[in-house]
Amino acid sequence: MCGIIGVTGDTDALPLILGALHRLEYRGYDSAGVALVVDGEIWRERVADGKHSVAALAARTTAEPPPPGHAAGIGHTRWATHGHPTAENAHPHLDCTGRLAIIHNGIIENHAALRAELVAAGHVMTSATDTEVVAHLIEGHMAAGLSLAEATRAALGAVRGAFSIAVAHADEPETIVAARRSTPLVLGLRDGVALLASDIPALLGHADQLFSLGDDELAVLTPGHITVTTLAGLPVVPEPLQITWDLEAAQKDGYEDFMSKEMHEQPRAVANTLLDRRGADGRLALDEMRLTPDELRRIDKVFIVACGSSYHSAVVAKYAIEHWVKLPTEVDIASEFRYRDPVLTERTLCVGVSQSGETLDTSMAMKEASRLGAKVLVVSNVVDSSMARAADGVIYTRAGLEVGVASTKCHLAQIVALEILGLTLAQIHGTLTPGEIAGILDEMDRLPELVEQALQRSVEVDDVAGKLTKARDFFFLGRHVGYPMALEGALKLKELAYLRAEGYPAGELKHGPIALIEKGTVVVGIATRNRLWEKMLSNIAEVHSRGATVVLVADDGDEEAAAVADHVLWVPPCPPLLSPVVGVVPLQQLAYRLARLHGHDVDRPRNLAKTVTVE
Ligand code: M6R
């Protein structure tokens, strides 16, 4: 997820762009850049300065300002996906002539194939990004005589994936061409000025009218004018947007808080994490993973180490990897792993899972694993995080910046990334056939839609939450992958609603904790269908008969499960090993709603930090 801004017309473009980038920093900030058309040339400045990239860009452009008299300008704040967060990979990117500049938010799925074709045709690439290929594609069409708009339209015909782009060219100094597919882009107008941005906050106060650009549409911006067509060339009347939000509300995209915004971004986080994982031959090929198939073939044991919600993703992965790859797989809490003399060899794959890639416990655990000779792989949401840099290999979740302290979209993306790792190991170890792997990947491709369906049931979840406001004690129970889901549901409730909540394997309850069940205890059970479903229902019947109020997460239409519950959180059914990606959604919503009903700030829960860099 990146932030983009473009402006053309009668205004001082540079300060407007820098101010807009500052407002868009919640979309990412690992690098930032700006390009202006000045005196028939492209003037460009880019920096990569971690959390302070936009401020560093402002300082740089103050110290070394562009010549006066610029026309169109575009700016970008980046959250890296393809290519490290360096100045070379920061946007805007240029074509070979240096006369075309492009900014992009999204992922170009077929960038590797396009890059190979362009390089073979003589183009020189200067970055490792997926974006740069689009600049060179447009360059090719302009060299053949097309205008910037027509060349962009033609170039996008070759592109697969998700994009919002904006392109400026020194030959058409007052024009910006923008287009989008699957990622947001808004347009703005005022007298003599036209603007575009990935989100509304960037344009507040700068435009009198705002419009949305639809999927597969292309806009040509000139001072005070915007013309929109479909990518196929048919005219479109852009839809006006009525905005009553202030800046803060707009940064949350109209949601009341970042947590609900990020929950709603989950389908895209899952889709992006799945993107581009199959090579042309249909086999899994993890681009960024630096470990070779030979190294992975030698692995005889897997350790997965993490904290908090990342640990719960790891527990899901244990079930998947042992089932698919038949490799012994241990999971451990990072702060315990590090101090308990784990037995590792050079044939052990030690996987550290961390949204931030900076959590001290996990990072030190990975150092210990390296010291003991294991191969270290990191699953991180932050490109080039310190854990990603130190590891032998890395898989990035592509969830975009997560602002809310409670992890939501990154947890789902981690499960997907770890299961992709599991399938890759199964491919290399030959424990699943190519057909079986393809079948599971096809099921995974349905996950974004199923997560979307689960999200749409929030009113029903809110209704259940409204009936539980007096409860103080919660048990979350599950079996098999329902167990880590129970852990995650309980953690969300603790950290957001400050309620006592214990996540437990349902079969273990009878060995002690059932003594705590009494009238008024709330038991949230994960009862989606799997081979332990009947046993799960028996465990639930035991707590029901002891007076617990039972809330079940169950597959749509499962009346047998509903019969032993007081309340049901329905989810669309999906294969058991993938089910946590869908089934965790109502648990997040339940915790969210109870926290709100108790009057708590869900984005900044008490005593917690987003990234924990202390022991
Ligand atoms: O950045 P990490 O994934 O390493 O963070 C791990 C935990 O601190 C994190 O998951 C924490 O438990 C969240 N607040 C959970 O919502």
XYZ file of C-alpha atoms in Angstrom, residues 207-531:
325
model
C -10.241 20.704 -4.730
C -13.779 22.061 -5.015
C -15.091 18.854 -6.530
C -13.992 15.262 -6.025
C -14.686 12.283 -8.286
C -13.924 8.597 -8.040
C -12.142 6.836 -10.864
C -13.683 3.419 -11.514
C -11.945 0.100 -12.025
C -10.304 -0.167 -15.450
C -10.750 3.532 -16.158
C -8.206 6.071 -17.380
C -8.222 9.814 -16.705
C -6.406 12.588 -18.548
C -5.792 15.589 -16.304
C -4.977 19.033 -17.709
C -5.269 22.367 -15.840
C -8.918 22.621 -14.718
C -10.071 19.639 -16.825
C -10.418 15.893 -16.444
C -11.497 13.493 -19.192
C -12.309 9.914 -18.225
C -12.602 6.861 -20.455
C -12.560 3.129 -19.843
C -9.274 1.360 -20.526
C -11.013 0.134 -23.672
C -11.530 3.767 -24.747
C -15.256 4.313 -24.082
C -16.234 7.703 -22.593
C -17.218 7.780 -18.893
C -18.883 10.471 -16.808
C -16.937 10.369 -13.507
C -18.974 9.937 -10.368
C -18.886 12.929 -7.976
C -17.996 12.199 -4.337
C -19.845 13.963 -1.499
C -17.347 14.363 1.327
C -18.304 15.568 4.783
C -15.223 14.138 6.536
C -12.491 16.083 8.240
C -8.854 15.139 7.665
C -8.612 12.547 10.434
C -11.802 10.772 9.367
C -10.624 10.834 5.778
C -7.321 9.166 6.697
C -9.413 6.365 8.108
C -11.296 6.283 4.827
C -14.512 7.180 6.628
C -14.185 4.305 9.112
C -14.393 5.234 12.770
C -10.942 3.872 13.512
C -7.949 2.259 11.848
C -8.893 -1.149 13.211
C -12.189 -1.307 11.334
C -10.511 0.109 8.225
C -7.834 -2.565 8.459
C -10.371 -5.330 9.045
C -12.078 -4.224 5.836
C -8.744 -4.305 4.015
C -8.365 -8.008 4.808
C -9.648 -9.385 1.498
C -7.038 -7.297 -0.349
C -4.290 -8.200 2.148
C -5.018 -11.885 1.548
C -5.268 -11.422 -2.227
C -1.982 -9.503 -2.374
C -0.180 -12.088 -0.281
C -1.357 -14.761 -2.730
C -0.500 -12.750 -5.854
C 2.283 -13.830 -8.100
C 3.232 -17.008 -6.253
C 2.798 -19.430 -9.189
C 5.345 -19.430 -11.981
C 4.495 -19.815 -15.682
C 4.636 -23.633 -15.270
C 2.028 -23.448 -12.474
C 4.587 -24.420 -9.815
C 5.067 -22.351 -6.681
C 7.992 -19.943 -6.926
C 8.510 -17.557 -4.019
C 10.220 -14.543 -5.561
C 11.815 -13.042 -2.508
C 12.736 -16.275 -0.675
C 16.495 -16.470 -0.849
C 16.702 -20.166 0.153
C 17.299 -22.526 -2.765
C 15.203 -25.660 -3.452
C 18.295 -27.723 -2.553
C 18.571 -26.061 0.845
C 14.858 -26.616 1.483
C 15.061 -30.255 0.335
C 17.610 -30.957 3.082
C 15.299 -29.656 5.829
C 14.203 -32.397 8.246
C 12.533 -30.281 10.920
C 10.687 -26.964 11.119
C 10.524 -24.599 14.086
C 8.167 -21.621 13.912
C 8.790 -18.897 16.465
C 6.779 -15.736 17.134
C 4.838 -13.635 19.662
C 1.180 -12.673 20.079
C -1.027 -12.926 17.006
C 1.990 -13.923 14.919
C 2.404 -16.930 17.230
C -1.211 -17.888 16.555
C -0.535 -17.787 12.807
C 2.414 -20.080 13.508
C 0.223 -22.605 15.327
C -2.124 -22.752 12.309
C 0.908 -23.361 10.092
C 2.078 -26.284 12.263
C -1.146 -28.163 11.458
C -0.805 -27.396 7.739
C 2.902 -28.234 7.415
C 2.680 -31.500 9.342
C -0.335 -32.530 7.249
C 1.040 -31.499 3.867
C 4.790 -32.041 4.254
C 4.976 -34.691 7.007
C 7.880 -32.791 8.558
C 8.025 -32.495 12.344
C 7.027 -28.905 13.085
C 7.360 -27.233 16.463
C 6.001 -23.831 17.365
C 7.323 -21.743 20.183
C 6.832 -18.413 21.882
C 9.902 -16.364 20.982
C 10.721 -15.241 24.515
C 10.761 -18.900 25.659
C 12.539 -20.393 22.651
C 15.547 -18.221 23.075
C 16.366 -19.308 26.608
C 15.500 -23.000 26.552
C 18.377 -24.589 24.596
C 16.325 -25.610 21.542
C 17.808 -28.533 19.631
C 18.564 -27.244 16.127
C 20.855 -28.493 13.382
C 21.840 -27.170 9.963
C 18.909 -29.234 8.616
C 16.384 -27.304 10.743
C 14.337 -24.540 9.149
C 13.603 -21.920 11.776
C 10.789 -19.569 10.716
C 10.360 -16.267 12.551
C 6.948 -14.673 12.068
C 6.621 -10.965 12.748
C 4.383 -8.280 11.303
C 6.909 -5.576 12.129
C 10.042 -7.647 11.693
C 11.423 -5.687 14.643
C 9.988 -7.457 17.707
C 12.955 -7.934 20.007
C 11.950 -11.369 21.350
C 11.501 -12.830 17.864
C 14.517 -11.096 16.438
C 16.776 -12.389 19.245
C 15.280 -15.871 18.860
C 16.217 -15.809 15.170
C 19.761 -14.742 16.036
C 19.962 -17.670 18.434
C 18.662 -20.039 15.745
C 21.294 -18.742 13.319
C 24.002 -19.146 15.933
C 22.930 -22.755 16.440
C 23.323 -23.367 12.721
C 19.671 -23.514 11.565
C 18.479 -21.976 8.298
C 16.453 -18.898 9.212
C 13.433 -17.755 7.234
C 11.373 -14.722 8.228
C 7.752 -13.915 7.442
C 7.487 -10.137 7.735
C 5.087 -7.433 6.623
C 7.770 -4.761 6.548
C 10.145 -5.043 3.631
C 13.761 -4.922 4.744
C 12.846 -5.020 8.436
C 15.848 -5.880 10.572
C 14.692 -9.498 10.872
C 14.216 -9.752 7.096
C 17.712 -8.413 6.492
C 19.380 -10.741 8.973
C 17.592 -13.903 7.796
C 18.716 -16.444 5.175
C 15.366 -16.031 3.461
C 12.169 -14.049 3.665
C 8.525 -14.208 2.629
C 6.662 -10.919 2.728
C 3.032 -10.619 3.651
C 1.688 -7.827 1.521
C -0.925 -6.448 3.847
C 0.176 -2.817 3.664
C 0.889 -0.641 6.685
C -1.004 -1.783 9.785
C -1.656 1.137 12.123
C -4.023 -0.405 14.712
C -2.175 -1.951 17.656
C -4.341 -5.071 17.428
C -3.154 -7.060 14.458
C -5.944 -7.995 12.030
C -5.066 -7.980 8.325
C -1.461 -8.989 9.011
C -2.566 -12.022 11.033
C -4.630 -13.280 8.100
C -1.846 -12.526 5.633
C 0.664 -14.396 7.835
C -1.485 -17.547 7.794
C -1.642 -17.325 4.003
C 2.121 -16.739 3.662
C 2.964 -19.625 6.021
C 0.596 -21.968 4.185
C 2.224 -20.959 0.894
C 5.534 -21.891 2.536
C 4.007 -25.233 3.573
C 2.888 -25.934 0.013
C 6.319 -24.953 -1.321
C 7.949 -27.433 1.067
C 5.410 -30.077 -0.018
C 6.330 -29.399 -3.654
C 10.055 -29.700 -2.935
C 9.737 -32.757 -0.671
C 7.275 -34.379 -3.090
C 4.665 -35.027 -0.403
C 1.822 -33.561 -2.474
C 1.334 -34.004 -6.205
C 1.332 -30.917 -8.465
C -2.409 -31.493 -8.940
C -3.035 -31.539 -5.182
C -1.024 -28.338 -4.704
C -2.863 -26.636 -7.554
C -6.193 -27.682 -6.010
C -5.275 -26.171 -2.629
C -4.025 -22.979 -4.300
C -7.316 -22.718 -6.182
C -9.148 -22.976 -2.850
C -6.836 -20.288 -1.443
C -7.703 -18.002 -4.349
C -11.303 -18.048 -3.058
C -10.261 -16.781 0.374
C -10.503 -13.007 -0.362
C -14.130 -13.458 -1.416
C -14.924 -15.616 1.639
C -13.286 -13.089 3.976
C -15.388 -10.383 2.319
C -18.536 -12.433 2.946
C -17.535 -12.933 6.596
C -16.977 -9.190 7.000
C -20.436 -8.461 5.699
C -21.995 -10.207 8.715
C -20.785 -7.565 11.178
C -24.339 -6.488 12.054
C -25.112 -10.004 13.325
C -21.855 -10.065 15.309
C -22.658 -6.658 16.801
C -26.029 -8.001 17.828
C -24.404 -10.919 19.697
C -21.857 -8.548 21.284
C -24.733 -6.381 22.525
C -26.034 -9.381 24.489
C -22.682 -10.031 26.181
C -21.906 -6.622 27.653
C -22.370 -7.806 31.239
C -20.052 -10.818 30.866
C -16.605 -10.625 32.448
C -15.238 -14.162 31.914
C -14.751 -15.706 28.504
C -13.372 -19.040 27.353
C -12.486 -19.493 23.695
C -12.384 -23.174 22.771
C -11.307 -24.936 19.614
C -9.766 -28.146 18.382
C -7.247 -28.673 15.561
C -6.893 -25.294 13.746
C -9.844 -24.114 15.837
C -7.399 -24.050 18.745
C -5.168 -21.222 17.386
C -8.346 -19.439 16.315
C -9.514 -19.664 19.931
C -6.161 -18.260 21.086
C -6.498 -15.356 18.662
C -10.120 -14.630 19.639
C -9.153 -14.557 23.303
C -6.133 -12.312 22.699
C -8.225 -9.832 20.722
C -10.802 -9.660 23.504
C -8.134 -9.189 26.191
C -6.175 -6.486 24.429
C -9.162 -4.525 23.108
C -12.016 -5.005 25.585
C -9.843 -5.645 28.687
C -11.942 -8.717 29.530
C -10.610 -11.940 31.040
C -10.469 -14.394 28.175
C -8.721 -17.716 27.946
C -8.024 -19.553 24.690
C -7.976 -23.295 25.268
C -7.921 -26.589 23.353
C -11.496 -27.812 23.848
C -10.454 -31.397 24.561
C -8.222 -30.264 27.433
C -10.997 -28.448 29.289
C -12.094 -31.565 31.176
C -8.619 -31.844 32.702
C -9.149 -28.859 34.974
C -10.509 -25.578 33.596
C -14.065 -26.915 33.328
C -14.208 -26.287 37.097
C -14.374 -22.579 36.265
C -17.478 -22.882 34.100
C -20.584 -21.550 35.793
C -23.699 -19.619 34.915
C -22.651 -16.406 33.222
C -19.320 -17.687 31.842
C -19.245 -17.077 28.100
C -17.797 -19.873 25.970
C -16.948 -18.989 22.386
C -16.450 -22.239 20.481
C -14.985 -22.742 17.038
C -17.335 -25.297 15.512
C -16.683 -25.038 11.805
C -16.746 -28.461 10.152
C -13.619 -30.607 10.326
C -12.933 -34.159 11.406
